[in-house]
Coordinates of C-alpha atoms in Angstrom, one line a residue:
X989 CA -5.9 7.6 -8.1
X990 CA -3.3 5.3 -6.9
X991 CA -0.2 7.2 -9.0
X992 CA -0.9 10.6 -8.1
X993 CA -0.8 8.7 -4.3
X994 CA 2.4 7.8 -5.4
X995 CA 3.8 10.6 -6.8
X996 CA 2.3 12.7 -3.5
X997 CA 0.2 14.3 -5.7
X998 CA -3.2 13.4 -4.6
X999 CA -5.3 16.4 -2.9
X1000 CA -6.4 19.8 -3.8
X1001 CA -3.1 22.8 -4.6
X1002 CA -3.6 25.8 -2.2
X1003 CA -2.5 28.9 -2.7
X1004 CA -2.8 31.9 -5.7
X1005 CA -0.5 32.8 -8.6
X1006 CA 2.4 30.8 -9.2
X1007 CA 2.7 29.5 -5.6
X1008 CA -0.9 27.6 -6.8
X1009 CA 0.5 24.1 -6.6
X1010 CA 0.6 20.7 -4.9
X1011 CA 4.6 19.7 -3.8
X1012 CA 5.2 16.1 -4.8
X1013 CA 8.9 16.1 -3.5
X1014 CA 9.6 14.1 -0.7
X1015 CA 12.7 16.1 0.0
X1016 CA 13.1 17.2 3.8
X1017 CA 15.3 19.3 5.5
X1018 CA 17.4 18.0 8.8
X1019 CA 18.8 20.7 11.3
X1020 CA 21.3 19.1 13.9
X1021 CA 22.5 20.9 16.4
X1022 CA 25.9 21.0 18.2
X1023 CA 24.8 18.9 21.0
X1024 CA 22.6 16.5 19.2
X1025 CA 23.8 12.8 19.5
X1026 CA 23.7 10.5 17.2
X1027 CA 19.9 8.7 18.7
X1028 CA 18.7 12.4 18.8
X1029 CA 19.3 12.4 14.6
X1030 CA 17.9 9.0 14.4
X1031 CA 14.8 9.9 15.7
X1032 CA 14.4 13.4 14.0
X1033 CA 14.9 10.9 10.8
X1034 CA 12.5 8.6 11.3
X1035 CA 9.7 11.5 12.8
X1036 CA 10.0 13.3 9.0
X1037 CA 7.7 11.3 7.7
X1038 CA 9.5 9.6 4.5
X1039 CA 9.4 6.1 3.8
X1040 CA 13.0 5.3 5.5
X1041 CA 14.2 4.4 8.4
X1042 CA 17.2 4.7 10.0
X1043 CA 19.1 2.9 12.9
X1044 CA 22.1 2.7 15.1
X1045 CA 24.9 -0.1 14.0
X1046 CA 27.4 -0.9 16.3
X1047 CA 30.4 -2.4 14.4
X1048 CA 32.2 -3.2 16.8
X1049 CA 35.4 -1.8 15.8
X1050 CA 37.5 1.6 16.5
X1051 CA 37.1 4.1 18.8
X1052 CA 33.7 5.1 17.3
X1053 CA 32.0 1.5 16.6
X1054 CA 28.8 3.2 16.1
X1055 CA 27.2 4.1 12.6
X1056 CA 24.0 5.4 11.2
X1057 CA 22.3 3.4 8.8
X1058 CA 19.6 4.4 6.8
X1059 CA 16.8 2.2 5.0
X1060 CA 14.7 3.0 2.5
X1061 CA 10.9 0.6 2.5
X1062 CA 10.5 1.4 -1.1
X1063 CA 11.9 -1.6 -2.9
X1064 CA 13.8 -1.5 -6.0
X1065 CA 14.9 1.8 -7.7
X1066 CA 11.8 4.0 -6.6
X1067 CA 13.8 3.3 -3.3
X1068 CA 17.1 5.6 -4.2
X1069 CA 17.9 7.8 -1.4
X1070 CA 19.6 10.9 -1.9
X1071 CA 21.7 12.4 1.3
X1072 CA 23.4 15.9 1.1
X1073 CA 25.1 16.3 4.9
X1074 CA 25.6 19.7 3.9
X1075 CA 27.8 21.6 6.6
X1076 CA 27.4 18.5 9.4
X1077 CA 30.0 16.5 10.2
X1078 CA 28.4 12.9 8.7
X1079 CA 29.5 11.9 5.6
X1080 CA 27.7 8.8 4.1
X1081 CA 28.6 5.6 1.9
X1082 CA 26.3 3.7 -0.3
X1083 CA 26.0 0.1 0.9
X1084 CA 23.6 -1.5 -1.5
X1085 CA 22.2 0.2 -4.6
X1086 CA 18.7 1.1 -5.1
X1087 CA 18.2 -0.8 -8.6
X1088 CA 15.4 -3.0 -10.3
X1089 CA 15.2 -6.8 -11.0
X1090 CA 15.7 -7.2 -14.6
X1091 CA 14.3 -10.6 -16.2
X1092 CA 14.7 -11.4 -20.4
X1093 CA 11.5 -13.3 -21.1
X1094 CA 11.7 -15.3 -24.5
X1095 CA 14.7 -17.1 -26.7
X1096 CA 16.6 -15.3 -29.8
X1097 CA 18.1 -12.1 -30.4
X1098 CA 15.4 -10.1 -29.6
X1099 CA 13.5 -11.2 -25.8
X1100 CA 11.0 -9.0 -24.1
X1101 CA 12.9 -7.3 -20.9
X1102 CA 10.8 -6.8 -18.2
X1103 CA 12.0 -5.4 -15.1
X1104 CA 10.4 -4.7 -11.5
X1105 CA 11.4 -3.4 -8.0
X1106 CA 10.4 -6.8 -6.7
X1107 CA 11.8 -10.3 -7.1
X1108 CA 8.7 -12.0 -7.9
X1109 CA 7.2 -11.3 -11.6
X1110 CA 3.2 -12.7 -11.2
X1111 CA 1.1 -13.9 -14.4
X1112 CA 4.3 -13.2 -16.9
X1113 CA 1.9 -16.4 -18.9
X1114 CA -1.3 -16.9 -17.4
X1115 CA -1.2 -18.3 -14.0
X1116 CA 2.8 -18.5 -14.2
X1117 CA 4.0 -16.4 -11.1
X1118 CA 8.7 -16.4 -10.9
X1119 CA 10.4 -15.5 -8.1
X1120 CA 14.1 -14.7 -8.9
X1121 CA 16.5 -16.1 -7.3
X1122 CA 20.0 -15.1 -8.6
X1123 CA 21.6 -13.6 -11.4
X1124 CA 23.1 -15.3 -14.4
X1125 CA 23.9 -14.5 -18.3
X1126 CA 23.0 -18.0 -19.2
X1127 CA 19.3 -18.7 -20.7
X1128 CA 17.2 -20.6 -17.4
X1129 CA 14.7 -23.1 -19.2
X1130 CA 11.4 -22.9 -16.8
X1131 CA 9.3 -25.8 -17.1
X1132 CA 5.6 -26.0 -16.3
X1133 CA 4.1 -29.2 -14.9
X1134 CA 1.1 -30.1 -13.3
X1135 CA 1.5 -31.6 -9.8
X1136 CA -0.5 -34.2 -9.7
X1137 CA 0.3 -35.2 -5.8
X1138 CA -0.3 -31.9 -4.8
X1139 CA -4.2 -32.3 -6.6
X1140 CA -3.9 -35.5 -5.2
X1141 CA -3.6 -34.1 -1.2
X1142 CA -6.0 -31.3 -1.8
X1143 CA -8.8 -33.8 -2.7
X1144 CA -7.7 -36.3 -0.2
X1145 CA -8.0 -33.4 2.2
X1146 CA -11.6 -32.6 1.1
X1147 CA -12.6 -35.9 0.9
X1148 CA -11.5 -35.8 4.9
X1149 CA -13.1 -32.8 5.8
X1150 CA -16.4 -33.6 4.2
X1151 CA -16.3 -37.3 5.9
X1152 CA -15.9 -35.0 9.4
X1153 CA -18.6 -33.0 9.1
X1154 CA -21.5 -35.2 8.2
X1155 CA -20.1 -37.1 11.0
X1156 CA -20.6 -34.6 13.1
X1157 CA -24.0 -33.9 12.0
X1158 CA -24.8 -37.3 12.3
X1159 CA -23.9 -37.2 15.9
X1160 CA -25.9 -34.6 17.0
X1161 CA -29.0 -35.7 15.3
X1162 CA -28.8 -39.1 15.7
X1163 CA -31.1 -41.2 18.4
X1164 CA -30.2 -44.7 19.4
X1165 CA -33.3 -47.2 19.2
X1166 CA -31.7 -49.5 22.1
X1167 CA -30.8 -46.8 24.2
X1168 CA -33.3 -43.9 23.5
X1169 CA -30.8 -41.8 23.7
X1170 CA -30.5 -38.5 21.5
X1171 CA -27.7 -36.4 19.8
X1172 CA -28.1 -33.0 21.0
X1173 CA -29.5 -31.7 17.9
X1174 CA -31.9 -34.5 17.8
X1175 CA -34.6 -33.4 15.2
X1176 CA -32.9 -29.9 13.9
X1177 CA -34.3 -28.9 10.9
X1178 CA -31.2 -26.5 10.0
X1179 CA -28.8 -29.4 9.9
X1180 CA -30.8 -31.6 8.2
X1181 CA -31.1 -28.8 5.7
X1182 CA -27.3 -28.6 5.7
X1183 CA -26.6 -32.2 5.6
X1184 CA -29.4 -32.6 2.5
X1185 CA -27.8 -29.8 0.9
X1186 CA -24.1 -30.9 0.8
X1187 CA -25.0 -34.5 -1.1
X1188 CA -27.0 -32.3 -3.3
X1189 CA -24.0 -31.1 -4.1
X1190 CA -22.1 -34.0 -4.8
X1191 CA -24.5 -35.6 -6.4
X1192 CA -25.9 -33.1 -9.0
X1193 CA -24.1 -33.1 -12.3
X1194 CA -22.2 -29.7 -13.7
X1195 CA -23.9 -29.2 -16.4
X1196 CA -22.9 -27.2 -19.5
X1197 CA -19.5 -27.4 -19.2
X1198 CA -17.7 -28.4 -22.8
X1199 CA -15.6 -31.5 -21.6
X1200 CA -16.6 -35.1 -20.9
X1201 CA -16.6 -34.8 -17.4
X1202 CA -20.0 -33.6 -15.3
X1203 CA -20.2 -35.4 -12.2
X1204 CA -17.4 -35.9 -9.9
X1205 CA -17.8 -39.9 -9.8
X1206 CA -16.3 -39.3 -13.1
X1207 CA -13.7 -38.4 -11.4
X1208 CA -13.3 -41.2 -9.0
X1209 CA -14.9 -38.6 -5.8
X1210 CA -17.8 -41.1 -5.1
X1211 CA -20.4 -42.1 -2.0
X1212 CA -20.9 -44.8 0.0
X1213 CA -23.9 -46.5 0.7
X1214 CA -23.4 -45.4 4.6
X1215 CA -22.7 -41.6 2.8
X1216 CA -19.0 -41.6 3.4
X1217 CA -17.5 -40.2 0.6
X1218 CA -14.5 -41.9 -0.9
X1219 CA -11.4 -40.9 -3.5
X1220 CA -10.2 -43.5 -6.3
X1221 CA -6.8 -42.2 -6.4
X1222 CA -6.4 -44.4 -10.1
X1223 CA -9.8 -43.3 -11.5
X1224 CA -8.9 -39.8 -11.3
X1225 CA -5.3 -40.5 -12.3
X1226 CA -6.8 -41.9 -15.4
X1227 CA -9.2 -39.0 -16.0
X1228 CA -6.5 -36.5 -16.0
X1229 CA -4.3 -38.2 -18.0
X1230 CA -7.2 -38.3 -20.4
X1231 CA -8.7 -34.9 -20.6
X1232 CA -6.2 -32.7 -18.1
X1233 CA -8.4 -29.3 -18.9
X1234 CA -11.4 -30.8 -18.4
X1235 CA -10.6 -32.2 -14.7
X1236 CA -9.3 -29.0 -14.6
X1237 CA -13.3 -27.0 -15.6
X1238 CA -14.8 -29.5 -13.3
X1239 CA -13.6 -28.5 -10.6
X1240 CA -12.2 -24.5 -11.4
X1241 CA -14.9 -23.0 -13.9
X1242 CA -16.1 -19.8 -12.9
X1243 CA -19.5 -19.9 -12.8
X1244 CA -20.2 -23.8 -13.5
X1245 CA -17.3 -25.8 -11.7
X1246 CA -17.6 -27.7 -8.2
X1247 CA -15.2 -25.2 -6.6
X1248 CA -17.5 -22.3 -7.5
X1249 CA -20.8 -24.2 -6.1
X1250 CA -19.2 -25.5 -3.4
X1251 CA -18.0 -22.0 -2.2
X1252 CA -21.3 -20.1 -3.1
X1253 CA -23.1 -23.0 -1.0
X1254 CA -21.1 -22.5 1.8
X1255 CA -20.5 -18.6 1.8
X1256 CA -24.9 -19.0 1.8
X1257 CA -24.0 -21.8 5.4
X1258 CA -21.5 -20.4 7.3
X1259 CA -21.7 -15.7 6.2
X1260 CA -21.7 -14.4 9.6
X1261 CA -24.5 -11.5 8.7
X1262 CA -26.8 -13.7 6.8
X1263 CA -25.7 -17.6 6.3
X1264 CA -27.9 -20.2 7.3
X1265 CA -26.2 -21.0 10.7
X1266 CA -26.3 -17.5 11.5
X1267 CA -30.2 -17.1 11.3
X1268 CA -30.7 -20.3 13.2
X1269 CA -28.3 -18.9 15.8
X1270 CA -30.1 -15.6 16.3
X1271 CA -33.4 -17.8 16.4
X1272 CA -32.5 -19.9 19.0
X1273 CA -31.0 -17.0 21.0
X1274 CA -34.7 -15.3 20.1
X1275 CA -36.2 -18.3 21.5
X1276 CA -33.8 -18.8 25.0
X1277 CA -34.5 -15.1 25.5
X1278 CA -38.2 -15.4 25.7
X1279 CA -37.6 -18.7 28.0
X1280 CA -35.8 -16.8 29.8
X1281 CA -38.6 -14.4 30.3
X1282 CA -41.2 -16.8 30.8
X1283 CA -38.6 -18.4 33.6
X1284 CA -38.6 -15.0 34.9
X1285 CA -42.4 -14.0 35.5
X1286 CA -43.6 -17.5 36.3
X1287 CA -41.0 -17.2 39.2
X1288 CA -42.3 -13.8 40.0
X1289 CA -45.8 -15.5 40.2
X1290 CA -44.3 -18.3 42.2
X1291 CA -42.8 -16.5 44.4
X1292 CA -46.0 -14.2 44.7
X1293 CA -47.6 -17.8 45.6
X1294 CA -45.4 -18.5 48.0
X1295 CA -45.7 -15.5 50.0
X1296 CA -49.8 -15.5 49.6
X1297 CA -50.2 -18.8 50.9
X1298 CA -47.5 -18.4 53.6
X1299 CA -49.8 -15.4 54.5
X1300 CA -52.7 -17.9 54.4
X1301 CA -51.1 -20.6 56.6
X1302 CA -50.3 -18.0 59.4
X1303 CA -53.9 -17.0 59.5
X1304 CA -55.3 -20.3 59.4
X1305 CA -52.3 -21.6 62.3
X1306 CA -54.1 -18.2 64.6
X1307 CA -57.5 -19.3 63.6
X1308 CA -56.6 -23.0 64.6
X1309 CA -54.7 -21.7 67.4
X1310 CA -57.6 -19.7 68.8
X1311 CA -60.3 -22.4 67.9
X1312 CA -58.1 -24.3 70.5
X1313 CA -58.4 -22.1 72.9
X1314 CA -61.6 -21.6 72.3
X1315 CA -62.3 -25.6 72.6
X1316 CA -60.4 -25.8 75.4
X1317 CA -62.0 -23.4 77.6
X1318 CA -65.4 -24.8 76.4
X1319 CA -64.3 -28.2 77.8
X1320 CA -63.1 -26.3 81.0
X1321 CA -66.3 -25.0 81.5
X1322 CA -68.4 -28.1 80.8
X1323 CA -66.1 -30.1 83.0
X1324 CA -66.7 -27.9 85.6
X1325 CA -70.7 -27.6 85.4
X1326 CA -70.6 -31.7 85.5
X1327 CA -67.9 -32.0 88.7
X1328 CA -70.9 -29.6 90.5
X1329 CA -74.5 -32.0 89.8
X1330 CA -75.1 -35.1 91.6
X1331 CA -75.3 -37.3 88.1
X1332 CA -74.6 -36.3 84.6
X1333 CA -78.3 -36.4 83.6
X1334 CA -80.0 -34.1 86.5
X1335 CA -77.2 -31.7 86.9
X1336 CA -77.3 -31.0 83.1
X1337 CA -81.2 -30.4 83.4
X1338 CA -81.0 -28.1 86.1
X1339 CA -79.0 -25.3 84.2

């Protein structure tokens, strides 16, 4: 488990007898020679493997400005550091105590102390986190308020966001009747799946929560007619004036509240192994790649084409080259049989 970690007790003990144990100390033992400088201890320090470091200060001062510091990364009093220079010549001064914050929660005589080797105490009341910031023997009042403009931005911010992305979608998909022109996505199924899905959303009520409050109109989160989505900063002022933990389960319940469906519905969008992006992704690659193919082997046949009736044209040029020959020879031979006759009719005849 995590404390036996701690303790540098987690593993198996070795050995028979009494020497069948498992040493949790994190004591170690530093030789330094005659000649070793002051780096060479530094970095046999920091190469023992304990959770400290230690570095070189120059103070600036004296013949000997430079000092060794060392650190411990454990915070609070689990982060004491214990030094015996034994027969060295380093003798060392506590600059800051190892020691635990220590916070009185609750009035009268008798307050719970609670203490920690951090500053910052999380969930002392539920969802109450305090970060200390001094020290004092006077009672601190802590009051807890709701920030309203801080609500106010986050849903502003959604309300953004959400406007963005449909835009987008709408972008790609869309196809302009005077133009004929269309979005690059013009007629994807996947983002009209998306886009359907994310009014579904806004629309559909939360049902069985306890409060008043199951849609986020309600709430003054409402659409358009064109499906921009709007925020009435005074409607939902009003609403959590009125019922404060109920604005507060419509939007952060567990199971039921719009955070929750929101974040299931886009974790099922946008997961990189299986969200709906994803697969139409890979499909599309699936697709391109067997384009690609196609591409491929109807250029091989092309190609093959090409060469086959390149082959064909060069014998047909030699035939037509030779019938030429041919021809003109014939026509050679005829004009000389008619130059030899007396008339074209009885020299013909009397071959």
């Amino acid at each position: 488990g995590t404390i036996a970690r701690d303790l540098r007790l987690a593993g198996v003990a070795t050995g028979t007898g009494a020497s069948n144990f498992i040493d949790g100390s994190q004591t170690k033992t530093l030789t330094i020679g005659a000649t070793d400088t002051l780096e060479t201890v530094r970095n046999a320090i920091n190469a023992l493997g304990l959770p400290v470091s230690a570095t070189i200060l120059n103070t600036g001062s004296g013949v000997n400005p430079f000092r060794l510091a060392i650190t411990s990364s454990v915070a609070g009093g689990a982060g004491r550091i214990l030094i015996e220079p034994g027969t060295s010549a380093f003798s060392f001064t506590e600059t800051v105590e190892a020691s635990d914050s220590v916070l009185l929660y609750g009035g009268g005589a008798t307050p719970v102390r609670l203490s920690s080797g951090q500053n910052t105490y999380a969930n002392i009341v539920d969802g109450l986190t305090v970060d200390l910031v001094g020290t004092t023997t006077s009672p601190v009042t802590v009051t807890v308020e709701t920030d309203t403009d801080e609500i106010l931005e986050n849903i502003t911010g959604f309300v953004e966001k959400f406007n963005a992305v449909v835009s987008k979608i709408d972008e790609l998909t869309k196809f302009d009747t005077i133009t004929n022109q269309k979005g690059l996505l013009f007629g994807d199924s996947t983002l009209r799946g998306i886009r359907g899905r994310l009014y579904h959303l806004l629309t559909d009520p939360a049902t069985g929560l306890s409060g008043p409050f199951r849609t986020l109109t309600q709430v003054g989160i409402s659409l358009l007619d064109d499906g921009t989505l709007v925020f009435d900063e005074s409607r939902f002022r009003d609403a959590l004036a009125a019922d404060p933990a109920a604005v507060q389960d419509l939007f952060a319940n567990d199971e039921l509240g719009y955070g929750k469906v929101f974040e299931d519905a886009l974790e099922f969008i946008t997961d990189p192994a299986d969200g709906v992006i994803t697969r139409a992704t890979s499909s599309r690659d699936t697709i391109i790649g067997d384009l690609k193919e196609r591409i491929e082997r109807m250029t091989e046949r092309v190609n093959a084409k090409r060469i086959q009736l390149r082959r064909e044209f060069a014998s047909m040029e030699e035939a037509f080259m030779k019938s030429q020959s041919i021809l003109q020879r014939l026509t050679q031979a005829f004009g000389s049989q008619g130059g030899g006759g007396g008339g074209g009719g009885s020299g013909l005849l009397g071959v």
